[in-house]
Coordinates of C-alpha atoms and ligand atoms in Angstrom, one line a residue:
X1 CA 122.3 -108.8 99.6
X2 CA 118.7 -108.0 98.7
X3 CA 117.7 -104.4 98.9
X4 CA 114.6 -103.5 101.0
X5 CA 112.6 -100.3 101.2
X6 CA 109.5 -99.2 103.0
X7 CA 107.7 -95.9 102.6
X8 CA 104.8 -94.4 104.9
X9 CA 104.0 -91.4 102.9
X10 CA 101.4 -90.0 100.5
X11 CA 99.6 -91.3 97.4
X12 CA 101.6 -92.6 94.6
X13 CA 104.0 -94.4 96.8
X14 CA 104.7 -97.1 94.2
X15 CA 106.7 -94.7 92.0
X16 CA 108.8 -93.8 95.0
X17 CA 109.5 -97.3 96.0
X18 CA 110.8 -98.1 92.6
X19 CA 113.0 -95.0 92.6
X20 CA 114.4 -96.2 95.9
X21 CA 114.9 -99.7 94.5
X22 CA 116.8 -98.4 91.5
X23 CA 119.5 -97.1 94.1
X24 CA 119.4 -100.5 95.7
X25 CA 119.7 -102.7 92.6
X26 CA 123.4 -103.1 93.2
X27 CA 122.4 -105.5 96.0
X28 CA 120.7 -107.9 93.6
X29 CA 118.7 -108.0 90.5
X30 CA 117.2 -111.5 90.2
X31 CA 113.7 -110.1 90.7
X32 CA 111.8 -107.2 92.2
X33 CA 108.5 -106.4 93.7
X34 CA 106.4 -103.9 95.7
X35 CA 103.3 -104.1 97.8
X36 CA 100.9 -101.4 98.9
X37 CA 97.8 -101.1 100.9
X38 CA 94.7 -99.9 99.0
X39 CA 91.4 -99.6 100.7
X40 CA 92.8 -101.7 103.5
X41 CA 93.8 -104.6 101.2
X42 CA 97.5 -105.6 100.5
X43 CA 98.1 -105.5 96.8
X44 CA 101.4 -106.6 95.0
X45 CA 103.3 -106.3 91.7
X46 CA 106.3 -108.5 91.1
X47 CA 108.5 -109.4 88.2
X48 CA 111.3 -111.8 87.5
X49 CA 114.7 -110.3 86.4
X50 CA 115.8 -106.7 86.4
X51 CA 113.9 -103.8 88.0
X52 CA 112.9 -102.6 84.6
X53 CA 110.6 -105.6 84.4
X54 CA 108.8 -104.5 87.5
X55 CA 108.5 -100.9 86.1
X56 CA 106.9 -102.4 82.9
X57 CA 104.6 -104.5 85.1
X58 CA 103.5 -101.3 87.1
X59 CA 102.9 -99.5 83.7
X60 CA 100.7 -102.3 82.6
X61 CA 98.8 -102.5 86.0
X62 CA 99.6 -99.3 88.2
X63 CA 99.5 -99.7 91.9
X64 CA 97.8 -97.0 94.1
X65 CA 98.6 -96.6 97.8
X66 CA 100.2 -94.3 100.3
X67 CA 102.1 -96.9 102.1
X68 CA 104.3 -99.6 100.7
X69 CA 107.3 -101.9 100.8
X70 CA 109.6 -102.9 97.9
X71 CA 112.4 -105.4 97.3
X72 CA 115.2 -106.1 94.9
X73 CA 116.3 -109.8 95.2
X74 CA 119.6 -111.7 95.1
X75 CA 118.2 -115.2 95.3
X76 CA 119.1 -117.5 98.3
X77 CA 116.2 -120.0 98.7
X78 CA 114.3 -120.7 95.5
X79 CA 115.0 -119.8 91.9
X80 CA 114.7 -116.3 90.8
X81 CA 111.1 -116.5 89.5
X82 CA 108.1 -114.2 89.9
X83 CA 106.5 -116.7 92.2
X84 CA 109.6 -116.5 94.6
X85 CA 110.0 -112.6 94.2
X86 CA 109.2 -110.5 97.3
X87 CA 107.1 -109.2 98.9
X88 CA 105.8 -112.3 100.3
X89 CA 102.4 -112.0 101.6
X90 CA 99.2 -113.6 103.1
X91 CA 96.0 -111.7 103.1
X92 CA 97.1 -110.3 106.4
X93 CA 100.6 -109.2 105.9
X94 CA 103.3 -108.5 103.4
X95 CA 107.0 -108.9 104.1
X96 CA 110.3 -108.1 102.4
X97 CA 113.4 -109.5 103.6
X98 CA 117.2 -109.4 103.3
X99 CA 119.1 -112.2 104.8
X100 CA 118.6 -115.9 105.4
X101 CA 116.4 -117.7 107.9
X102 CA 118.4 -120.7 108.9
X103 CA 115.7 -122.6 110.6
X104 CA 113.1 -122.1 107.9
X105 CA 112.6 -125.8 107.2
X106 CA 111.4 -126.4 110.8
X107 CA 109.3 -123.3 110.7
X108 CA 107.7 -124.4 107.4
X109 CA 106.5 -127.5 109.1
X110 CA 105.3 -125.4 112.0
X111 CA 103.2 -123.0 110.0
X112 CA 102.0 -125.8 107.8
X113 CA 100.7 -127.6 110.9
X114 CA 98.9 -124.3 111.8
X115 CA 97.1 -124.6 108.4
X116 CA 99.3 -122.4 106.2
X117 CA 99.4 -123.2 102.4
X118 CA 102.8 -122.2 101.2
X119 CA 103.2 -121.0 97.7
X120 CA 106.9 -120.4 97.3
X121 CA 110.4 -122.0 97.8
X122 CA 111.6 -119.2 99.9
X123 CA 112.6 -118.9 103.5
X124 CA 110.9 -115.6 103.8
X125 CA 107.3 -116.8 103.2
X126 CA 107.3 -118.7 106.6
X127 CA 107.8 -115.2 108.2
X128 CA 104.6 -113.9 106.6
X129 CA 102.8 -117.0 107.9
X130 CA 104.2 -116.9 111.4
X131 CA 103.1 -113.2 111.8
X132 CA 99.6 -114.2 110.2
X133 CA 99.1 -117.0 112.6
X134 CA 100.0 -114.8 115.6
X135 CA 97.6 -112.1 114.4
X136 CA 95.0 -114.9 114.1
X137 CA 95.6 -115.9 117.6
X138 CA 94.6 -112.4 118.6
X139 CA 97.9 -110.7 118.9
X140 CA 98.4 -107.1 117.9
X141 CA 100.7 -106.5 114.8
X142 CA 103.7 -105.4 117.1
X143 CA 103.2 -108.4 119.5
X144 CA 102.8 -110.7 116.4
X145 CA 106.2 -109.4 115.0
X146 CA 108.0 -109.5 118.4
X147 CA 106.8 -113.2 118.7
X148 CA 108.0 -114.1 115.3
X149 CA 111.3 -112.5 115.6
X150 CA 112.1 -114.6 118.7
X151 CA 111.5 -117.7 116.6
X152 CA 113.9 -116.8 113.8
X153 CA 117.5 -118.0 113.5
X154 CA 119.8 -116.5 111.0
X155 CA 120.4 -113.0 109.5
X156 CA 117.6 -110.6 108.5
X157 CA 116.3 -107.2 108.0
X158 CA 112.5 -106.8 107.4
X159 CA 109.9 -104.3 106.4
X160 CA 106.4 -105.4 107.1
X161 CA 103.0 -104.0 106.4
X162 CA 99.5 -105.1 107.6
X163 CA 96.1 -105.4 106.1
X164 CA 93.8 -102.6 107.3
X165 CA 96.7 -100.6 108.8
X166 CA 97.6 -97.7 106.6
X167 CA 99.7 -95.9 109.1
X168 CA 101.7 -98.7 110.4
X169 CA 104.9 -100.4 109.3
X170 CA 107.3 -102.5 111.2
X171 CA 111.1 -103.1 110.6
X172 CA 113.6 -105.3 112.2
X173 CA 117.3 -105.9 111.9
X174 CA 119.5 -108.8 113.0
X175 CA 122.7 -109.2 110.9
X176 CA 121.6 -107.4 107.8
X177 CA 121.5 -103.6 107.7
X178 CA 118.5 -101.4 108.0
X179 CA 118.1 -97.6 108.3
X180 CA 115.1 -95.5 109.4
X181 CA 114.6 -92.3 107.3
X182 CA 112.6 -89.3 109.1
X183 CA 110.6 -87.2 106.7
X184 CA 108.1 -84.4 107.3
X185 CA 104.9 -86.5 107.9
X186 CA 106.6 -89.5 106.3
X187 CA 108.8 -92.3 107.5
X188 CA 111.1 -94.6 105.6
X189 CA 112.9 -97.8 105.9
X190 CA 115.9 -98.8 103.7
X191 CA 118.8 -101.2 103.4
X192 CA 121.0 -98.1 103.2
X193 CA 121.0 -94.3 103.4
X194 CA 121.5 -94.2 99.5
X195 CA 118.2 -95.6 99.0
X196 CA 116.6 -93.0 101.2
X197 CA 118.6 -90.1 99.9
X198 CA 116.0 -88.7 97.5
X199 CA 113.4 -88.5 100.5
X200 CA 115.5 -87.5 103.5
X201 CA 118.9 -87.1 104.9
X202 CA 117.9 -87.6 108.5
X203 CA 118.7 -91.3 109.3
X204 CA 118.7 -93.5 112.3
X205 CA 120.6 -96.9 111.9
X206 CA 119.1 -99.8 113.8
X207 CA 121.5 -101.9 115.8
X208 CA 121.7 -105.7 115.7
X209 CA 118.7 -107.2 117.3
X210 CA 116.6 -103.9 117.0
X211 CA 113.1 -103.6 115.6
X212 CA 111.1 -100.5 115.0
X213 CA 107.4 -99.4 114.9
X214 CA 106.8 -96.6 112.5
X215 CA 103.8 -94.4 111.8
X216 CA 103.9 -91.3 109.5
X217 CA 104.8 -89.1 112.6
X218 CA 106.3 -91.3 115.1
X219 CA 108.8 -94.2 115.6
X220 CA 109.6 -96.4 118.5
X221 CA 112.8 -98.7 118.6
X222 CA 113.1 -101.8 120.7
X223 CA 116.0 -104.0 121.4
X224 CA 116.2 -107.8 121.3
X225 CA 114.6 -108.0 124.7
X226 CA 111.8 -105.9 123.5
X227 CA 112.8 -103.0 125.8
X228 CA 112.5 -99.4 124.3
X229 CA 115.9 -97.9 123.2
X230 CA 117.1 -94.8 121.4
X231 CA 119.5 -94.6 118.7
X232 CA 121.2 -91.5 117.5
X233 CA 120.0 -89.7 114.4
X234 CA 122.6 -88.9 111.7
X235 CA 122.6 -86.6 108.8
X236 CA 123.5 -88.8 105.9
X237 CA 126.0 -87.6 103.2
X238 CA 124.4 -90.0 100.7
X239 CA 123.6 -88.0 97.6
X240 CA 120.1 -87.8 96.2
X241 CA 121.6 -87.4 92.6
X242 CA 121.3 -90.7 90.8
X243 CA 124.9 -91.6 89.6
X244 CA 124.9 -92.0 85.9
X245 CA 127.3 -93.5 83.3
X246 CA 128.1 -90.1 81.6
X247 CA 129.5 -90.8 78.1
X248 CA 130.7 -94.2 79.2
X249 CA 129.2 -97.4 77.9
X250 CA 129.3 -99.1 81.3
X251 CA 129.7 -98.0 85.0
X252 CA 132.6 -100.3 85.1
X253 CA 134.4 -98.5 82.3
X254 CA 133.5 -95.1 83.8
X255 CA 135.0 -96.2 87.2
X256 CA 138.2 -97.5 85.6
X257 CA 138.5 -94.1 84.2
X258 CA 137.9 -92.3 87.4
X259 CA 140.8 -93.9 89.0
X260 CA 143.4 -91.1 88.5
X261 CA 141.1 -88.7 90.2
X262 CA 139.7 -90.9 93.0
X263 CA 143.2 -92.2 93.8
X264 CA 144.3 -88.6 94.0
X265 CA 141.5 -87.7 96.4
X266 CA 142.2 -90.8 98.5
X267 CA 145.9 -90.1 98.7
X268 CA 145.3 -86.5 99.6
X269 CA 143.8 -87.7 102.9
X270 CA 147.0 -89.7 103.8
X271 CA 150.1 -87.9 102.2
X272 CA 151.3 -84.5 102.7
X273 CA 153.0 -83.7 99.5
X274 CA 154.6 -80.4 100.6
X275 CA 156.3 -81.9 103.7
X276 CA 156.7 -85.2 101.9
X277 CA 155.3 -87.2 104.8
X278 CA 152.3 -89.4 105.7
X279 CA 149.6 -87.8 107.6
X280 CA 146.7 -89.9 108.8
X281 CA 143.1 -88.6 108.6
X282 CA 141.8 -86.8 111.8
X283 CA 141.0 -89.2 114.6
X284 CA 142.8 -92.1 113.1
X285 CA 145.8 -92.3 115.2
X286 CA 147.3 -95.8 115.7
X287 CA 150.4 -96.6 117.6
X288 CA 152.0 -98.7 115.0
X289 CA 155.2 -98.9 117.0
X290 CA 153.5 -100.8 119.7
X291 CA 152.1 -103.5 117.4
X292 CA 153.3 -107.1 117.6
X293 CA 151.5 -108.1 114.5
X294 CA 148.7 -106.9 112.3
X295 CA 145.7 -109.0 111.4
X296 CA 143.8 -108.3 108.1
X297 CA 140.8 -109.9 106.7
X298 CA 138.4 -109.1 103.8
X299 CA 136.5 -110.9 100.9
X300 CA 137.1 -111.0 97.2
X301 CA 138.8 -108.1 95.6
X302 CA 139.2 -106.3 99.0
X303 CA 141.0 -109.4 100.2
X304 CA 143.5 -109.2 97.3
X305 CA 144.2 -105.6 98.2
X306 CA 144.8 -106.8 101.8
X307 CA 147.3 -109.4 100.4
X308 CA 149.3 -106.6 98.7
X309 CA 149.1 -104.7 101.8
X310 CA 150.7 -107.6 103.7
X311 CA 153.7 -107.4 101.4
X312 CA 153.9 -103.7 102.1
X313 CA 153.5 -103.8 105.8
X314 CA 156.1 -106.6 106.1
X315 CA 158.6 -104.9 103.7
X316 CA 158.3 -101.2 104.8
X317 CA 157.2 -101.5 108.4
X318 CA 158.5 -105.0 109.4
X319 CA 155.2 -105.9 110.9
X320 CA 154.2 -109.5 110.6
X321 CA 150.7 -109.8 109.0
X322 CA 148.2 -112.6 109.4
X323 CA 145.6 -112.3 106.6
X324 CA 142.8 -114.6 105.6
X325 CA 139.6 -114.3 103.8
X326 CA 136.8 -113.4 106.1
X327 CA 134.5 -116.4 105.5
X328 CA 137.4 -118.5 106.8
X329 CA 138.8 -116.3 109.5
X330 CA 135.4 -115.9 111.2
X331 CA 135.3 -119.6 112.1
X332 CA 139.0 -120.3 112.6
X333 CA 139.1 -119.1 116.2
X334 CA 142.5 -117.7 115.6
X335 CA 144.4 -116.7 118.7
X336 CA 144.8 -112.9 118.7
X337 CA 146.4 -110.4 121.1
X338 CA 144.2 -107.9 122.8
X339 CA 145.4 -104.3 121.9
X340 CA 146.9 -105.4 118.5
X341 CA 145.3 -103.9 115.4
X342 CA 143.0 -105.9 113.2
X343 CA 142.3 -104.2 109.8
X344 CA 139.1 -104.9 107.7
X345 CA 139.0 -103.9 104.1
X346 CA 135.6 -103.5 102.4
X347 CA 134.1 -101.2 99.7
X348 CA 130.5 -101.5 100.9
X349 CA 131.3 -101.8 104.6
X350 CA 128.4 -104.2 104.8
X351 CA 129.9 -107.7 103.8
X352 CA 128.6 -110.2 106.3
X353 CA 131.8 -112.3 106.7
X354 CA 134.0 -109.4 107.1
X355 CA 131.6 -107.9 109.6
X356 CA 131.5 -111.1 111.6
X357 CA 135.3 -111.4 111.5
X358 CA 135.5 -107.7 112.8
X359 CA 133.2 -108.6 115.7
X360 CA 135.3 -111.6 116.6
X361 CA 138.5 -109.5 116.9
X362 CA 136.5 -106.9 118.9
X363 CA 135.4 -109.6 121.3
X364 CA 139.0 -110.5 121.7
X365 CA 139.9 -107.0 122.8
X366 CA 141.6 -106.0 119.5
X367 CA 141.7 -102.5 118.2
X368 CA 139.6 -102.4 115.0
X369 CA 140.7 -100.6 111.9
X370 CA 138.4 -100.3 108.8
X371 CA 139.4 -99.4 105.2
X372 CA 136.0 -98.7 103.8
X373 CA 134.5 -96.7 100.9
X374 CA 130.9 -96.2 102.5
X375 CA 131.4 -94.0 105.5
X376 CA 128.1 -94.7 107.0
X377 CA 128.2 -98.4 106.6
X378 CA 128.0 -100.9 109.5
X379 CA 131.7 -101.9 109.3
X380 CA 132.7 -98.2 109.4
X381 CA 130.3 -97.6 112.4
X382 CA 131.6 -100.5 114.4
X383 CA 135.3 -99.9 113.8
X384 CA 137.4 -98.0 116.3
X385 CA 139.4 -96.3 113.5
X386 CA 138.2 -95.7 110.0
X387 CA 140.5 -95.2 107.2
X388 CA 138.3 -94.0 104.4
X389 CA 138.9 -94.6 100.6
X390 CA 137.4 -91.7 98.7
X391 CA 136.4 -93.7 95.6
X392 CA 132.9 -92.3 95.4
X393 CA 129.9 -94.6 94.7
X394 CA 131.0 -97.7 92.9
X395 CA 128.0 -99.1 90.9
X396 CA 129.7 -101.7 88.6
X397 CA 129.4 -105.1 90.4
X398 CA 133.1 -105.8 89.6
X399 CA 135.2 -103.6 91.9
X400 CA 137.8 -101.5 90.2
X401 CA 138.3 -98.0 91.7
X402 CA 137.6 -99.1 95.2
X403 CA 140.4 -101.7 94.8
X404 CA 143.0 -99.2 93.7
X405 CA 141.9 -96.7 96.4
X406 CA 142.2 -99.4 99.0
X407 CA 145.8 -100.0 97.7
X408 CA 146.5 -96.4 98.0
X409 CA 145.4 -96.4 101.7
X410 CA 147.4 -99.5 102.5
X411 CA 150.5 -98.2 100.9
X412 CA 150.3 -95.0 102.8
X413 CA 149.6 -96.8 106.1
X414 CA 152.6 -99.1 105.6
X415 CA 154.8 -96.1 105.0
X416 CA 153.4 -94.4 108.0
X417 CA 153.9 -97.6 110.1
X418 CA 157.4 -98.0 108.8
X419 CA 158.3 -94.5 109.9
X420 CA 156.7 -94.9 113.3
X421 CA 158.5 -98.1 113.9
X422 CA 162.0 -96.6 112.9
X423 CA 162.2 -98.8 109.9
X424 CA 162.2 -96.1 107.5
X425 CA 164.2 -93.0 107.7
X426 CA 162.7 -89.5 107.1
X427 CA 164.4 -89.5 103.8
X428 CA 163.1 -92.8 102.7
X429 CA 159.6 -91.8 103.8
X430 CA 159.9 -88.6 101.7
X431 CA 161.1 -90.7 98.7
X432 CA 158.2 -93.1 99.0
X433 CA 155.6 -90.4 99.6
X434 CA 156.8 -88.6 96.5
X435 CA 156.4 -91.8 94.4
X436 CA 153.0 -92.5 95.7
X437 CA 152.0 -88.9 95.1
X438 CA 152.8 -89.6 91.3
X439 CA 150.3 -92.4 91.1
X440 CA 147.4 -90.4 89.8
X441 CA 149.6 -89.2 86.9
X442 CA 150.9 -92.8 86.2
X443 CA 147.3 -93.9 86.1
X444 CA 146.5 -91.3 83.4
X445 CA 149.3 -92.8 81.3
X446 CA 148.3 -96.5 82.2
X447 CA 144.8 -95.8 80.8
X448 CA 146.5 -95.3 77.4
X449 CA 146.9 -99.0 76.9
X450 CA 143.2 -99.5 76.5
X451 CA 143.3 -100.0 72.7
X452 CA 146.0 -102.6 72.8
X453 CA 144.1 -104.6 75.4
X454 CA 140.8 -104.2 73.5
X455 CA 142.5 -105.9 70.5
X456 CA 143.0 -108.9 72.7
X457 CA 139.4 -109.2 73.7
X458 CA 138.4 -111.2 70.6
X459 CA 141.0 -113.9 70.8
X460 CA 140.6 -114.2 74.6
X461 CA 136.9 -114.5 74.2
X462 CA 137.5 -117.7 72.4
X463 CA 139.3 -119.3 75.2
X464 CA 137.5 -121.3 78.0
X465 CA 140.4 -120.9 80.5
X466 CA 143.0 -118.4 81.2
X467 CA 146.0 -118.3 83.8
X468 CA 147.2 -115.2 85.4
X469 CA 150.9 -115.3 86.8
X470 CA 152.7 -112.9 89.0
X471 CA 155.4 -112.8 91.8
X472 CA 155.5 -110.7 95.0
X473 CA 152.8 -108.0 95.0
X474 CA 151.9 -109.1 91.4
X475 CA 150.8 -112.4 92.6
X476 CA 147.6 -111.1 94.4
X477 CA 147.2 -108.9 91.2
X478 CA 147.2 -112.1 89.1
X479 CA 144.4 -113.5 91.4
X480 CA 142.5 -110.1 91.0
X481 CA 142.8 -110.2 87.2
X482 CA 141.6 -113.8 87.2
X483 CA 138.6 -112.8 89.4
X484 CA 137.8 -109.8 87.1
X485 CA 137.8 -112.1 84.0
X486 CA 135.7 -114.8 85.6
X487 CA 133.1 -112.5 87.1
X488 CA 132.2 -110.5 84.0
X489 CA 133.2 -112.7 81.1
X490 CA 132.4 -116.1 82.7
X491 CA 135.7 -117.4 81.4
X492 CA 137.3 -119.8 83.8
X493 CA 140.6 -118.2 85.0
X494 CA 143.0 -118.7 87.9
X495 CA 145.7 -116.6 89.3
X496 CA 148.9 -118.3 90.4
X497 CA 152.3 -117.3 91.9
X498 CA 154.6 -117.6 88.9
X499 CA 157.1 -119.7 90.9
X500 CA 154.4 -122.3 91.8
X501 CA 153.5 -123.1 88.3
X502 CA 155.8 -126.0 87.9
X503 CA 154.3 -127.7 91.0
X504 CA 151.2 -128.5 89.1
X505 CA 149.4 -126.0 86.9
X506 CA 152.0 -126.0 84.2
X507 CA 150.3 -129.4 83.1
X508 CA 147.4 -127.2 81.8
X509 CA 149.7 -125.3 79.3
X510 CA 149.1 -125.8 75.6
X511 CA 148.6 -123.7 72.7
X512 CA 145.0 -123.0 73.6
X513 CA 145.9 -121.6 77.1
X514 CA 146.3 -117.8 77.4
X515 CA 148.7 -117.0 80.2
X516 CA 148.6 -113.3 81.4
X517 CA 151.8 -112.3 83.2
X518 CA 151.9 -109.3 85.3
X519 CA 155.7 -108.5 85.5
X520 CA 156.9 -104.9 85.7
X521 CA 160.8 -104.8 85.8
X522 CA 161.4 -105.2 89.5
X523 CA 163.9 -107.0 91.6
X524 CA 162.3 -110.4 91.0
X525 CA 161.6 -109.7 87.2
X526 CA 164.1 -112.2 86.1
X527 CA 162.6 -115.0 88.3
X528 CA 159.2 -114.3 86.8
X529 CA 160.7 -114.3 83.3
X530 CA 162.2 -117.7 83.7
X531 CA 158.8 -119.1 84.8
X532 CA 157.2 -117.5 81.6
X533 CA 160.0 -119.2 79.5
X534 CA 158.8 -122.5 80.8
X535 CA 155.2 -121.5 79.7
X536 CA 156.3 -120.2 76.3
X537 CA 158.4 -123.4 75.7
X538 CA 155.2 -125.4 76.1
X539 CA 153.3 -123.4 73.5
X540 CA 151.3 -121.2 76.0
X541 CA 150.1 -118.0 74.6
X542 CA 151.8 -115.3 76.8
X543 CA 150.4 -111.9 77.2
X544 CA 153.1 -110.0 79.0
X545 CA 152.1 -106.9 81.0
X546 CA 155.3 -105.1 81.7
X547 CA 157.2 -101.8 81.3
X548 CA 159.6 -100.7 78.6
X549 CA 162.6 -102.1 80.4
X550 CA 160.7 -105.4 81.0
X551 CA 159.7 -105.6 77.4
X552 CA 163.2 -105.0 76.2
X553 CA 164.8 -107.5 78.6
X554 CA 162.3 -110.3 78.7
X555 CA 163.6 -112.2 75.7
X556 CA 160.3 -114.1 75.5
X557 CA 158.4 -114.9 72.4
X558 CA 155.2 -113.5 73.8
X559 CA 152.0 -113.5 71.9
X560 CA 151.4 -109.9 73.0
X561 CA 153.3 -107.5 75.1
X562 CA 151.6 -104.6 76.8
X563 CA 154.0 -101.9 77.6
X564 CA 153.0 -99.9 80.8
X565 CA 154.6 -96.7 81.9
X566 CA 157.7 -97.0 84.0
X567 CA 156.6 -96.7 87.7
X568 CA 158.4 -97.1 91.1
X569 CA 157.8 -100.3 92.8
X570 CA 155.5 -99.1 95.4
X571 CA 153.1 -97.8 92.7
X572 CA 153.4 -100.8 90.4
X573 CA 150.4 -102.8 92.0
X574 CA 148.1 -99.9 91.8
X575 CA 149.2 -99.0 88.2
X576 CA 149.1 -102.7 87.0
X577 CA 145.6 -103.2 88.3
X578 CA 144.4 -101.1 85.4
X579 CA 145.4 -103.3 82.4
X580 CA 143.9 -106.3 84.2
X581 CA 140.7 -104.5 84.6
X582 CA 140.6 -103.3 81.1
X583 CA 141.5 -106.6 79.7
X584 CA 138.4 -108.3 81.6
X585 CA 136.2 -105.4 80.7
X586 CA 136.9 -105.5 77.0
X587 CA 136.6 -109.3 76.8
X588 CA 133.2 -109.2 78.5
X589 CA 132.0 -106.4 76.3
X590 CA 133.0 -108.4 73.2
X591 CA 131.2 -111.4 74.5
X592 CA 128.1 -109.3 75.2
X593 CA 127.7 -110.1 78.9
X594 CA 126.0 -107.8 81.4
X595 CA 129.2 -106.1 82.4
X596 CA 127.7 -104.0 85.3
X597 CA 125.4 -106.6 86.6
X598 CA 126.9 -110.0 85.8
X599 CA 124.9 -113.2 86.4
X600 CA 124.5 -114.6 90.0
X601 CA 126.4 -111.7 91.6
X602 CA 125.5 -108.7 93.8
X603 CA 127.4 -105.8 94.8
X604 CA 127.0 -106.1 98.5
X605 CA 127.2 -109.6 100.1
X606 CA 125.3 -109.4 103.4
X607 CA 124.7 -113.1 103.7
X608 CA 127.2 -115.8 104.6
Ligands
F6R701 C1 134.8 -108.4 92.8 C2 134.1 -107.9 94.0 C3 134.0 -108.7 95.2 C4 134.1 -107.8 96.4 C5 133.7 -108.6 97.7 C6 134.0 -107.8 98.9 O1 135.0 -107.5 91.8 O2 133.8 -106.8 93.9 O3 134.9 -109.7 95.2 O4 135.4 -107.3 96.5 O5 132.4 -109.1 97.6 O6 133.1 -106.7 98.9 P1 133.3 -105.5 99.9 O7 134.5 -104.8 99.4 O8 132.1 -104.6 99.7 O9 133.4 -106.0 101.3

């Protein structure tokens, strides 16, 4: 979840490193640092907190050099202080690292017994010392690195530079992503192609276990057994343009407002609105009729999208769906059937647990589908079939537009599967496709409730807790609403199935407990309403998010009712995601938290 970058280029490399780090800050923002080589010596600048602090440090004390490495940190081992900030260095080497070295405690003892004096609490520092001790034993830089890599357990990507070597950089990848960028008389390493986009679009992705030796004009890749290998070069589509907030106050707000457009782009890949049928993107054929069941796994918001997908696949295509969060799935040793489809959902396409679950299913002979937003990501590259979301770059750490695009893909796939399995008639398919095709227009209307939700931010900010309730597809949406509120406002919130309330959580209800109920007027509306009555009767402050019919028929003394546009059932979860996003957003803005980069979080979770 840290971001790493390396540049073998020309004088003034520190500015370029910072430029690349700005594009990687979504991966972590606890601290940042760069190291370059000047007159053969390794020099560093590091700063606690956001990248801006590193920029200030570099303004105070500029750093020369034509070769360098940089890092933006999401702390795993050791507090997010300057002392623990990367690059970690001895006088011989400097290292930036993304990942976790699992056997670092043993390795600490090992390097200490070899005379190393450790200065930090990090797992990474041992790597610098292991390489140094190998160099001191007379090994060449590449042998010292190869030797060190074999001692490491865990997940990592590294960029490493060496004292006195101004035309040498070594990178390595196991578990965490790393790309080599090819320039003219320059070479680059980066956690992703986005970081390298200002410099080059020619990119080679290292595979697991690979390590690479770079000079300005050459690169050699070796596999885990140190045998030379070739990996294909790609032309990256990542844009060099730095995405900006435009007129919006935060990326999150901008991304919420982009939803009508990006949902439209996404749906256009899956729906033929002239012929009123689903049409899958080229190269994504799946024999849904042959499936006995579907396995879905993902993390966080993407998992909630998958849960809503489960309702759809079961209802519209009668496919039984097994779904689990990827951090559990990967260790469950779930029995699966070779040939069945496993679907992994991920905005970044790099989430470590999701990737590990994908690999488990692949090993078991399953066909792998991936609903991903970053087309060049590891998950996209390892899947057999990629179902793209076309959300564009999502910068705000809290996922918004990627979620509604994931839902758009899953709804389309469920209809497609329903038709393929003979569950849906051509007429019903046409009806559902027409409904989904209207989603961008409904989303425009849904955004109009922003002012009403903004008014709730002040009273909601006074609460220490909140409950979100929903039934059916609104249950995962309730959990998504609670997650959004937690992660950006730091208010404790839980999402519950409305019918489950009386089995325990109703004990929490009193007049200080806001209860946000997502309940469009659907076939189980009345059931939800009776659960909400139970809350209102106990003094709970109900915020009812419903449509005009729901508002008219609820008969609840709600604290506040948010009236959404009338939408058909298949569109409802996509459209009702918007008010829960806006409610969390405005509450966080009112409370003055760092909305786009909330504390302790990172956009891409590449560690377990
Ligand atoms: C919440 C959020 C996270 C991610 C999760 C999975 O707003 O963004 O819960 O959804 O970390 O990330 P991806 O989709 O990149 O696999």
